[in-house]
XYZ file of C-alpha atoms in Angstrom:
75
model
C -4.309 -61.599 -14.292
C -2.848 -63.818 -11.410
C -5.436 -65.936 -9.940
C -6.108 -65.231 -6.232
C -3.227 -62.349 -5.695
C -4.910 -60.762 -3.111
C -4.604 -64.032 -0.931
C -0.946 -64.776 -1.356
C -0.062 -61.313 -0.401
C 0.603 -60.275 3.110
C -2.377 -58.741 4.508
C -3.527 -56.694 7.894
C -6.940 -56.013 8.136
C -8.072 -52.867 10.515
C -11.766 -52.658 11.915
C -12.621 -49.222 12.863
C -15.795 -47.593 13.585
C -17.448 -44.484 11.537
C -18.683 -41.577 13.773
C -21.855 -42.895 13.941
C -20.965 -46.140 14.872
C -21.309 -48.409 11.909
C -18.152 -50.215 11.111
C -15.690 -50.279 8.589
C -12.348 -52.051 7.724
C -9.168 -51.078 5.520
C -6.941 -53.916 4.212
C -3.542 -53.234 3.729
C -2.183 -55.736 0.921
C 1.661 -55.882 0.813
C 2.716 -57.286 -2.759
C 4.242 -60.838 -2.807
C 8.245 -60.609 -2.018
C 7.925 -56.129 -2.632
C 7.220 -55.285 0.555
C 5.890 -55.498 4.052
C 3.041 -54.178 6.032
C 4.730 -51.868 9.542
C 1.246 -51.364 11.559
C 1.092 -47.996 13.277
C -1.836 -48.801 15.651
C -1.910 -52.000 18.194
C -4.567 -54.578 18.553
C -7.455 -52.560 20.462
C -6.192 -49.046 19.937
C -8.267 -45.733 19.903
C -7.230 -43.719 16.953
C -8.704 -40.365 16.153
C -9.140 -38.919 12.829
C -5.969 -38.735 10.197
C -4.014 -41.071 12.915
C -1.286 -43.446 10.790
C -2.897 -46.814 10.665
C 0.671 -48.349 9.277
C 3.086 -48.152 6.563
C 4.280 -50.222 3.482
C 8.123 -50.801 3.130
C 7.666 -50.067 -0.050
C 4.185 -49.519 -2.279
C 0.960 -51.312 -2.457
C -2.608 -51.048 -2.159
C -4.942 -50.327 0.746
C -8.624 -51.975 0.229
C -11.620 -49.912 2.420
C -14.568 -51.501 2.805
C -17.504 -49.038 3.834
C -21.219 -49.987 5.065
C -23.585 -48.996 3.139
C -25.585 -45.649 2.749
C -24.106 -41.977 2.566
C -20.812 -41.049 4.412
C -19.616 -37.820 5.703
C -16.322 -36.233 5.272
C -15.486 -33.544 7.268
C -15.007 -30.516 5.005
């Protein structure tokens, strides 16, 4: 375990809104001296379902944080 990874990464954090309003966020975590976070959307932007958010140079992990109660997927 490395104490406090997640901080020492490089991070962008994207607030978006669900359908209904109530908001959520995804984190994009770069790992430490892999990789590097290329947003998609600007500051502000309106995206619409299955729009790119950003891309990772290379591999890491995405982090989304939902409110809570049931969500709905579009089938």
């Amino acid at each position: 375990m490395i104490p406090a990874l997640f901080a020492r990464n490089e991070r962008r954090v994207f607030r978006l809104a669900l359908d209904d309003g109530r908001p959520c966020a995804v984190v994009m975590v770069a790992a430490l001296n892999v990789s590097d976070i290329r947003p998609s959307a600007l500051d502000g932007a309106r995206l619409r379902r299955g729009d790119e958010l950003g891309a990772f140079g290379l591999g890491s992990t995405a982090v989304v944080l939902l409110p809570p109660g049931p969500i709905g997927f579009p089938e």
